[in-house]
Amino acid sequence: MHSIDLSAISDAAIQACESIAQEAGVNLKDCYQCGKCSAGCPLSDGMDLMPREVIRYLQLGMIDQVLEAKTPWICAQCVVCSSRCPQSVDICSVMRAVRLASKHAGKRPVPEADIFDDEFIANVKAHGVSNEQYLAAAYNLKSGHLMQDMGNATRMLKRKMVGVAMHNTEGRRDVAALIDRALEADAARRAAAEAKDGEA
Ligand code: SF4
Ligand code: SF4
């Protein structure tokens, strides 16, 4: 166990943690560190911080440890943690908010997850639906993992589970407009939060 010098934590760091909590719609004080969220998380084996620890660091204002953690980028947003929390802390939303904050801070501790996110959104925006075969190809190219899942791809092609045909939905322009609105709303919310932080 290592000691933490709480006096070294700045007001700005505490405010940044509070902003993440507000974005996620949670009150950090509600968490009493029971650990039920960590115990139920199906991906905890691959995480560098347990979900409980992410909340604890946020409570303490330790923003750097949170933004540099791999955990929010590994989180699959399955909502098990939020549903198990006896205090109704929506940890799943916290993970999402941390991930956005980490991305905006230029951290990206798991770059592959960031690449996949961007490619998935671009794929759905272009076609109205995800074309997995092209999503996988774009991800492999951008991530540099050129041969990733090629064995599976060959088997899926043989069994006609995927094909080379591109699928486009009729409402793809509406889907693209929806995605644009969501991205604009996120940018506006973030700009407002940064302006507020600047005034503080
Ligand atoms: S389950 Fe809820 S109260 Fe318990 S550690 Fe996790 S967030 Fe905190
Ligand atoms: S939402 Fe994320 S942190 Fe919560 S249980 Fe699922 S994978 Fe784990």
PDB file of C-alpha atoms and ligand atoms in Angstrom:
ATOM      1  CA  MET A   1       0.000   0.000   0.000  1.00  0.00           C
ATOM      2  CA  HIS A   2       1.328   3.468  -0.797  1.00  0.00           C
ATOM      3  CA  SER A   3       0.502   6.697   0.998  1.00  0.00           C
ATOM      4  CA  ILE A   4      -1.233   9.583  -0.741  1.00  0.00           C
ATOM      5  CA  ASP A   5      -0.383  13.217  -0.036  1.00  0.00           C
ATOM      6  CA  LEU A   6      -3.836  14.785  -0.170  1.00  0.00           C
ATOM      7  CA  SER A   7      -2.402  18.276   0.379  1.00  0.00           C
ATOM      8  CA  ALA A   8      -0.718  18.024  -3.040  1.00  0.00           C
ATOM      9  CA  ILE A   9      -4.050  17.710  -4.838  1.00  0.00           C
ATOM     10  CA  SER A  10      -5.007  20.984  -6.527  1.00  0.00           C
ATOM     11  CA  ASP A  11      -8.431  22.639  -6.629  1.00  0.00           C
ATOM     12  CA  ALA A  12      -8.346  22.296 -10.425  1.00  0.00           C
ATOM     13  CA  ALA A  13      -7.878  18.532 -10.117  1.00  0.00           C
ATOM     14  CA  ILE A  14     -10.771  18.273  -7.662  1.00  0.00           C
ATOM     15  CA  GLN A  15     -12.927  20.364 -10.024  1.00  0.00           C
ATOM     16  CA  ALA A  16     -11.991  18.159 -12.993  1.00  0.00           C
ATOM     17  CA  CYS A  17     -13.126  15.087 -11.042  1.00  0.00           C
ATOM     18  CA  GLU A  18     -16.366  16.832 -10.103  1.00  0.00           C
ATOM     19  CA  SER A  19     -16.969  17.742 -13.750  1.00  0.00           C
ATOM     20  CA  ILE A  20     -16.679  14.074 -14.703  1.00  0.00           C
ATOM     21  CA  ALA A  21     -19.134  13.131 -11.958  1.00  0.00           C
ATOM     22  CA  GLN A  22     -21.572  15.818 -13.124  1.00  0.00           C
ATOM     23  CA  GLU A  23     -21.265  14.658 -16.713  1.00  0.00           C
ATOM     24  CA  ALA A  24     -22.105  11.137 -15.532  1.00  0.00           C
ATOM     25  CA  GLY A  25     -24.928  12.378 -13.309  1.00  0.00           C
ATOM     26  CA  VAL A  26     -23.519  10.864 -10.106  1.00  0.00           C
ATOM     27  CA  ASN A  27     -22.719  12.143  -6.658  1.00  0.00           C
ATOM     28  CA  LEU A  28     -19.276  10.814  -5.756  1.00  0.00           C
ATOM     29  CA  LYS A  29     -20.084  11.037  -2.052  1.00  0.00           C
ATOM     30  CA  ASP A  30     -22.720   8.311  -2.483  1.00  0.00           C
ATOM     31  CA  CYS A  31     -20.028   5.637  -2.925  1.00  0.00           C
ATOM     32  CA  TYR A  32     -18.975   3.965   0.347  1.00  0.00           C
ATOM     33  CA  GLN A  33     -16.436   1.669  -1.306  1.00  0.00           C
ATOM     34  CA  CYS A  34     -18.202  -1.645  -0.764  1.00  0.00           C
ATOM     35  CA  GLY A  35     -16.605  -3.123  -3.905  1.00  0.00           C
ATOM     36  CA  LYS A  36     -19.732  -4.770  -5.329  1.00  0.00           C
ATOM     37  CA  CYS A  37     -19.133  -3.020  -8.666  1.00  0.00           C
ATOM     38  CA  SER A  38     -15.629  -4.497  -8.944  1.00  0.00           C
ATOM     39  CA  ALA A  39     -16.776  -7.958  -7.853  1.00  0.00           C
ATOM     40  CA  GLY A  40     -19.389  -8.101 -10.611  1.00  0.00           C
ATOM     41  CA  CYS A  41     -17.372  -6.604 -13.452  1.00  0.00           C
ATOM     42  CA  PRO A  42     -16.790  -9.259 -16.152  1.00  0.00           C
ATOM     43  CA  LEU A  43     -13.692  -7.465 -17.459  1.00  0.00           C
ATOM     44  CA  SER A  44     -11.938  -6.700 -14.173  1.00  0.00           C
ATOM     45  CA  ASP A  45      -9.126  -9.182 -14.945  1.00  0.00           C
ATOM     46  CA  GLY A  46      -7.880  -6.936 -17.738  1.00  0.00           C
ATOM     47  CA  MET A  47      -8.236  -3.659 -15.849  1.00  0.00           C
ATOM     48  CA  ASP A  48      -5.435  -1.699 -14.201  1.00  0.00           C
ATOM     49  CA  LEU A  49      -7.838  -0.046 -11.735  1.00  0.00           C
ATOM     50  CA  MET A  50     -10.920  -1.750 -10.336  1.00  0.00           C
ATOM     51  CA  PRO A  51     -14.182   0.161 -10.947  1.00  0.00           C
ATOM     52  CA  ARG A  52     -14.304   0.869  -7.195  1.00  0.00           C
ATOM     53  CA  GLU A  53     -10.834   2.413  -7.388  1.00  0.00           C
ATOM     54  CA  VAL A  54     -11.823   4.687 -10.271  1.00  0.00           C
ATOM     55  CA  ILE A  55     -14.574   6.109  -8.065  1.00  0.00           C
ATOM     56  CA  ARG A  56     -12.165   6.389  -5.112  1.00  0.00           C
ATOM     57  CA  TYR A  57      -9.585   8.328  -7.122  1.00  0.00           C
ATOM     58  CA  LEU A  58     -12.337  10.649  -8.340  1.00  0.00           C
ATOM     59  CA  GLN A  59     -13.490  11.163  -4.745  1.00  0.00           C
ATOM     60  CA  LEU A  60      -9.930  12.148  -3.806  1.00  0.00           C
ATOM     61  CA  GLY A  61      -9.472  14.491  -6.774  1.00  0.00           C
ATOM     62  CA  MET A  62      -6.702  12.361  -8.300  1.00  0.00           C
ATOM     63  CA  ILE A  63      -7.551  13.235 -11.884  1.00  0.00           C
ATOM     64  CA  ASP A  64      -4.269  12.172 -13.526  1.00  0.00           C
ATOM     65  CA  GLN A  65      -4.545   8.595 -12.237  1.00  0.00           C
ATOM     66  CA  VAL A  66      -8.108   8.423 -13.583  1.00  0.00           C
ATOM     67  CA  LEU A  67      -7.385   9.932 -17.005  1.00  0.00           C
ATOM     68  CA  GLU A  68      -4.362   7.693 -17.519  1.00  0.00           C
ATOM     69  CA  ALA A  69      -6.128   4.482 -16.452  1.00  0.00           C
ATOM     70  CA  LYS A  70      -6.866   1.770 -18.988  1.00  0.00           C
ATOM     71  CA  THR A  71      -9.983   0.673 -17.145  1.00  0.00           C
ATOM     72  CA  PRO A  72     -12.499   3.110 -18.702  1.00  0.00           C
ATOM     73  CA  TRP A  73     -11.206   2.144 -22.156  1.00  0.00           C
ATOM     74  CA  ILE A  74     -11.546  -1.559 -21.440  1.00  0.00           C
ATOM     75  CA  CYS A  75     -15.044  -1.133 -19.963  1.00  0.00           C
ATOM     76  CA  ALA A  76     -17.671  -2.704 -22.243  1.00  0.00           C
ATOM     77  CA  GLN A  77     -20.514  -0.540 -20.888  1.00  0.00           C
ATOM     78  CA  CYS A  78     -22.408  -3.655 -19.816  1.00  0.00           C
ATOM     79  CA  VAL A  79     -24.036  -1.825 -16.838  1.00  0.00           C
ATOM     80  CA  VAL A  80     -23.508  -4.745 -14.408  1.00  0.00           C
ATOM     81  CA  CYS A  81     -21.664  -2.460 -11.964  1.00  0.00           C
ATOM     82  CA  SER A  82     -24.389   0.185 -11.980  1.00  0.00           C
ATOM     83  CA  SER A  83     -27.120  -2.409 -11.487  1.00  0.00           C
ATOM     84  CA  ARG A  84     -25.282  -3.986  -8.505  1.00  0.00           C
ATOM     85  CA  CYS A  85     -24.432  -0.766  -6.693  1.00  0.00           C
ATOM     86  CA  PRO A  86     -26.408  -0.509  -3.434  1.00  0.00           C
ATOM     87  CA  GLN A  87     -26.040   3.263  -3.604  1.00  0.00           C
ATOM     88  CA  SER A  88     -27.282   3.551  -7.213  1.00  0.00           C
ATOM     89  CA  VAL A  89     -23.989   5.057  -8.366  1.00  0.00           C
ATOM     90  CA  ASP A  90     -24.025   4.828 -12.163  1.00  0.00           C
ATOM     91  CA  ILE A  91     -20.434   3.644 -12.539  1.00  0.00           C
ATOM     92  CA  CYS A  92     -21.030   2.701 -16.154  1.00  0.00           C
ATOM     93  CA  SER A  93     -21.767   6.374 -16.969  1.00  0.00           C
ATOM     94  CA  VAL A  94     -18.693   7.401 -14.978  1.00  0.00           C
ATOM     95  CA  MET A  95     -16.574   5.121 -17.176  1.00  0.00           C
ATOM     96  CA  ARG A  96     -18.014   6.728 -20.287  1.00  0.00           C
ATOM     97  CA  ALA A  97     -17.432  10.254 -18.932  1.00  0.00           C
ATOM     98  CA  VAL A  98     -13.844   9.403 -17.923  1.00  0.00           C
ATOM     99  CA  ARG A  99     -13.185   7.972 -21.361  1.00  0.00           C
ATOM    100  CA  LEU A 100     -14.383  11.160 -23.046  1.00  0.00           C
ATOM    101  CA  ALA A 101     -12.362  13.327 -20.663  1.00  0.00           C
ATOM    102  CA  SER A 102      -9.299  11.144 -21.243  1.00  0.00           C
ATOM    103  CA  LYS A 103      -9.707  11.425 -25.009  1.00  0.00           C
ATOM    104  CA  HIS A 104     -10.167  15.191 -24.857  1.00  0.00           C
ATOM    105  CA  ALA A 105      -7.057  15.435 -22.664  1.00  0.00           C
ATOM    106  CA  GLY A 106      -5.124  13.587 -25.401  1.00  0.00           C
ATOM    107  CA  LYS A 107      -4.344  10.579 -23.154  1.00  0.00           C
ATOM    108  CA  ARG A 108      -5.860   7.551 -24.986  1.00  0.00           C
ATOM    109  CA  PRO A 109      -4.270   4.861 -22.715  1.00  0.00           C
ATOM    110  CA  VAL A 110      -5.685   2.118 -24.961  1.00  0.00           C
ATOM    111  CA  PRO A 111      -5.314   3.602 -28.471  1.00  0.00           C
ATOM    112  CA  GLU A 112      -6.913   0.547 -30.113  1.00  0.00           C
ATOM    113  CA  ALA A 113     -10.178   1.233 -28.266  1.00  0.00           C
ATOM    114  CA  ASP A 114     -10.147   4.839 -29.445  1.00  0.00           C
ATOM    115  CA  ILE A 115      -9.468   3.789 -33.043  1.00  0.00           C
ATOM    116  CA  PHE A 116     -12.283   1.242 -32.892  1.00  0.00           C
ATOM    117  CA  ASP A 117     -14.720   3.856 -31.502  1.00  0.00           C
ATOM    118  CA  ASP A 118     -13.902   6.337 -34.259  1.00  0.00           C
ATOM    119  CA  GLU A 119     -14.118   3.724 -37.005  1.00  0.00           C
ATOM    120  CA  PHE A 120     -17.397   2.342 -35.664  1.00  0.00           C
ATOM    121  CA  ILE A 121     -18.988   5.809 -35.625  1.00  0.00           C
ATOM    122  CA  ALA A 122     -17.656   6.577 -39.129  1.00  0.00           C
ATOM    123  CA  ASN A 123     -18.995   3.225 -40.388  1.00  0.00           C
ATOM    124  CA  VAL A 124     -22.489   3.694 -38.950  1.00  0.00           C
ATOM    125  CA  LYS A 125     -22.569   7.335 -40.044  1.00  0.00           C
ATOM    126  CA  ALA A 126     -21.736   6.388 -43.627  1.00  0.00           C
ATOM    127  CA  HIS A 127     -24.109   3.430 -43.953  1.00  0.00           C
ATOM    128  CA  GLY A 128     -26.765   3.811 -41.253  1.00  0.00           C
ATOM    129  CA  VAL A 129     -25.725   0.409 -39.944  1.00  0.00           C
ATOM    130  CA  SER A 130     -22.427  -1.211 -39.056  1.00  0.00           C
ATOM    131  CA  ASN A 131     -20.800  -3.175 -41.897  1.00  0.00           C
ATOM    132  CA  GLU A 132     -18.620  -5.363 -39.714  1.00  0.00           C
ATOM    133  CA  GLN A 133     -16.326  -6.644 -42.431  1.00  0.00           C
ATOM    134  CA  TYR A 134     -15.372  -3.115 -43.497  1.00  0.00           C
ATOM    135  CA  LEU A 135     -15.211  -1.945 -39.891  1.00  0.00           C
ATOM    136  CA  ALA A 136     -12.762  -4.767 -39.102  1.00  0.00           C
ATOM    137  CA  ALA A 137     -10.672  -3.959 -42.185  1.00  0.00           C
ATOM    138  CA  ALA A 138     -10.532  -0.237 -41.332  1.00  0.00           C
ATOM    139  CA  TYR A 139      -9.637  -1.040 -37.721  1.00  0.00           C
ATOM    140  CA  ASN A 140      -6.856  -3.442 -38.725  1.00  0.00           C
ATOM    141  CA  LEU A 141      -5.374  -0.871 -41.096  1.00  0.00           C
ATOM    142  CA  LYS A 142      -5.522   2.056 -38.664  1.00  0.00           C
ATOM    143  CA  SER A 143      -4.339   0.070 -35.637  1.00  0.00           C
ATOM    144  CA  GLY A 144      -1.511  -1.650 -37.487  1.00  0.00           C
ATOM    145  CA  HIS A 145      -2.836  -5.081 -36.412  1.00  0.00           C
ATOM    146  CA  LEU A 146      -3.137  -6.067 -40.043  1.00  0.00           C
ATOM    147  CA  MET A 147      -3.788  -9.786 -39.557  1.00  0.00           C
ATOM    148  CA  GLN A 148      -6.009  -9.552 -36.482  1.00  0.00           C
ATOM    149  CA  ASP A 149      -8.987 -11.967 -36.657  1.00  0.00           C
ATOM    150  CA  MET A 150      -8.153 -12.994 -40.235  1.00  0.00           C
ATOM    151  CA  GLY A 151      -8.739 -16.665 -39.348  1.00  0.00           C
ATOM    152  CA  ASN A 152     -12.209 -15.837 -38.073  1.00  0.00           C
ATOM    153  CA  ALA A 153     -12.916 -13.646 -41.112  1.00  0.00           C
ATOM    154  CA  THR A 154     -12.100 -16.513 -43.482  1.00  0.00           C
ATOM    155  CA  ARG A 155     -14.381 -18.906 -41.569  1.00  0.00           C
ATOM    156  CA  MET A 156     -17.207 -16.339 -41.446  1.00  0.00           C
ATOM    157  CA  LEU A 157     -16.918 -15.667 -45.166  1.00  0.00           C
ATOM    158  CA  LYS A 158     -17.031 -19.410 -45.930  1.00  0.00           C
ATOM    159  CA  ARG A 159     -20.178 -19.834 -43.835  1.00  0.00           C
ATOM    160  CA  LYS A 160     -21.699 -16.713 -45.416  1.00  0.00           C
ATOM    161  CA  MET A 161     -21.983 -15.054 -41.985  1.00  0.00           C
ATOM    162  CA  VAL A 162     -20.437 -11.971 -43.608  1.00  0.00           C
ATOM    163  CA  GLY A 163     -20.085 -11.023 -47.250  1.00  0.00           C
ATOM    164  CA  VAL A 164     -18.391  -8.384 -49.344  1.00  0.00           C
ATOM    165  CA  ALA A 165     -21.658  -6.551 -50.138  1.00  0.00           C
ATOM    166  CA  MET A 166     -22.017  -3.182 -48.430  1.00  0.00           C
ATOM    167  CA  HIS A 167     -25.312  -2.625 -46.627  1.00  0.00           C
ATOM    168  CA  ASN A 168     -26.863   0.832 -46.505  1.00  0.00           C
ATOM    169  CA  THR A 169     -30.092   1.641 -44.706  1.00  0.00           C
ATOM    170  CA  GLU A 170     -32.697   3.924 -46.243  1.00  0.00           C
ATOM    171  CA  GLY A 171     -32.482   6.235 -43.258  1.00  0.00           C
ATOM    172  CA  ARG A 172     -28.700   6.544 -43.243  1.00  0.00           C
ATOM    173  CA  ARG A 173     -28.811  10.313 -43.763  1.00  0.00           C
ATOM    174  CA  ASP A 174     -31.036  10.628 -40.689  1.00  0.00           C
ATOM    175  CA  VAL A 175     -28.586   8.439 -38.731  1.00  0.00           C
ATOM    176  CA  ALA A 176     -25.680  10.628 -39.906  1.00  0.00           C
ATOM    177  CA  ALA A 177     -27.555  13.779 -38.840  1.00  0.00           C
ATOM    178  CA  LEU A 178     -28.266  12.203 -35.453  1.00  0.00           C
ATOM    179  CA  ILE A 179     -24.586  11.361 -34.938  1.00  0.00           C
ATOM    180  CA  ASP A 180     -23.564  14.891 -35.978  1.00  0.00           C
ATOM    181  CA  ARG A 181     -26.038  16.382 -33.500  1.00  0.00           C
ATOM    182  CA  ALA A 182     -24.701  14.158 -30.706  1.00  0.00           C
ATOM    183  CA  LEU A 183     -21.080  15.110 -31.490  1.00  0.00           C
ATOM    184  CA  GLU A 184     -21.979  18.809 -31.658  1.00  0.00           C
ATOM    185  CA  ALA A 185     -23.859  18.589 -28.355  1.00  0.00           C
ATOM    186  CA  ASP A 186     -20.837  16.912 -26.758  1.00  0.00           C
ATOM    187  CA  ALA A 187     -18.500  19.617 -28.103  1.00  0.00           C
ATOM    188  CA  ALA A 188     -20.825  22.384 -26.864  1.00  0.00           C
ATOM    189  CA  ARG A 189     -21.172  20.766 -23.413  1.00  0.00           C
ATOM    190  CA  ARG A 190     -17.428  20.413 -23.145  1.00  0.00           C
ATOM    191  CA  ALA A 191     -16.786  24.025 -24.234  1.00  0.00           C
ATOM    192  CA  ALA A 192     -19.288  25.242 -21.624  1.00  0.00           C
ATOM    193  CA  ALA A 193     -17.618  23.120 -18.922  1.00  0.00           C
ATOM    194  CA  GLU A 194     -14.162  24.406 -19.874  1.00  0.00           C
ATOM    195  CA  ALA A 195     -15.425  28.014 -19.810  1.00  0.00           C
ATOM    196  CA  LYS A 196     -16.904  27.383 -16.354  1.00  0.00           C
ATOM    197  CA  ASP A 197     -13.631  25.828 -15.144  1.00  0.00           C
ATOM    198  CA  GLY A 198     -11.785  28.882 -16.499  1.00  0.00           C
ATOM    199  CA  GLU A 199     -13.971  31.222 -14.454  1.00  0.00           C
ATOM    200  CA  ALA A 200     -13.450  29.217 -11.243  1.00  0.00           C
TER     201      ALA A 200
HETATM  202  S1  SF4 B   1     -20.895  -0.730  -5.728  1.00  0.00           S
HETATM  203 FE1  SF4 B   1     -21.409   1.456  -5.525  1.00  0.00          FE
HETATM  204  S2  SF4 B   1     -21.028   1.955  -3.364  1.00  0.00           S
HETATM  205 FE2  SF4 B   1     -20.016  -0.011  -3.796  1.00  0.00          FE
HETATM  206  S3  SF4 B   1     -17.878   0.583  -4.351  1.00  0.00           S
HETATM  207 FE3  SF4 B   1     -19.042   0.433  -6.258  1.00  0.00          FE
HETATM  208  S4  SF4 B   1     -19.777   2.519  -6.644  1.00  0.00           S
HETATM  209 FE4  SF4 B   1     -19.161   2.426  -4.499  1.00  0.00          FE
HETATM  210  S1  SF4 B   2     -19.991  -1.324 -17.259  1.00  0.00           S
HETATM  211 FE1  SF4 B   2     -17.746  -1.522 -17.449  1.00  0.00          FE
HETATM  212  S2  SF4 B   2     -16.978  -1.317 -15.350  1.00  0.00           S
HETATM  213 FE2  SF4 B   2     -19.166  -1.755 -15.214  1.00  0.00          FE
HETATM  214  S3  SF4 B   2     -19.289  -3.966 -14.983  1.00  0.00           S
HETATM  215 FE3  SF4 B   2     -19.480  -3.524 -17.185  1.00  0.00          FE
HETATM  216  S4  SF4 B   2     -17.382  -3.649 -18.006  1.00  0.00           S
HETATM  217 FE4  SF4 B   2     -17.236  -3.505 -15.763  1.00  0.00          FE
END
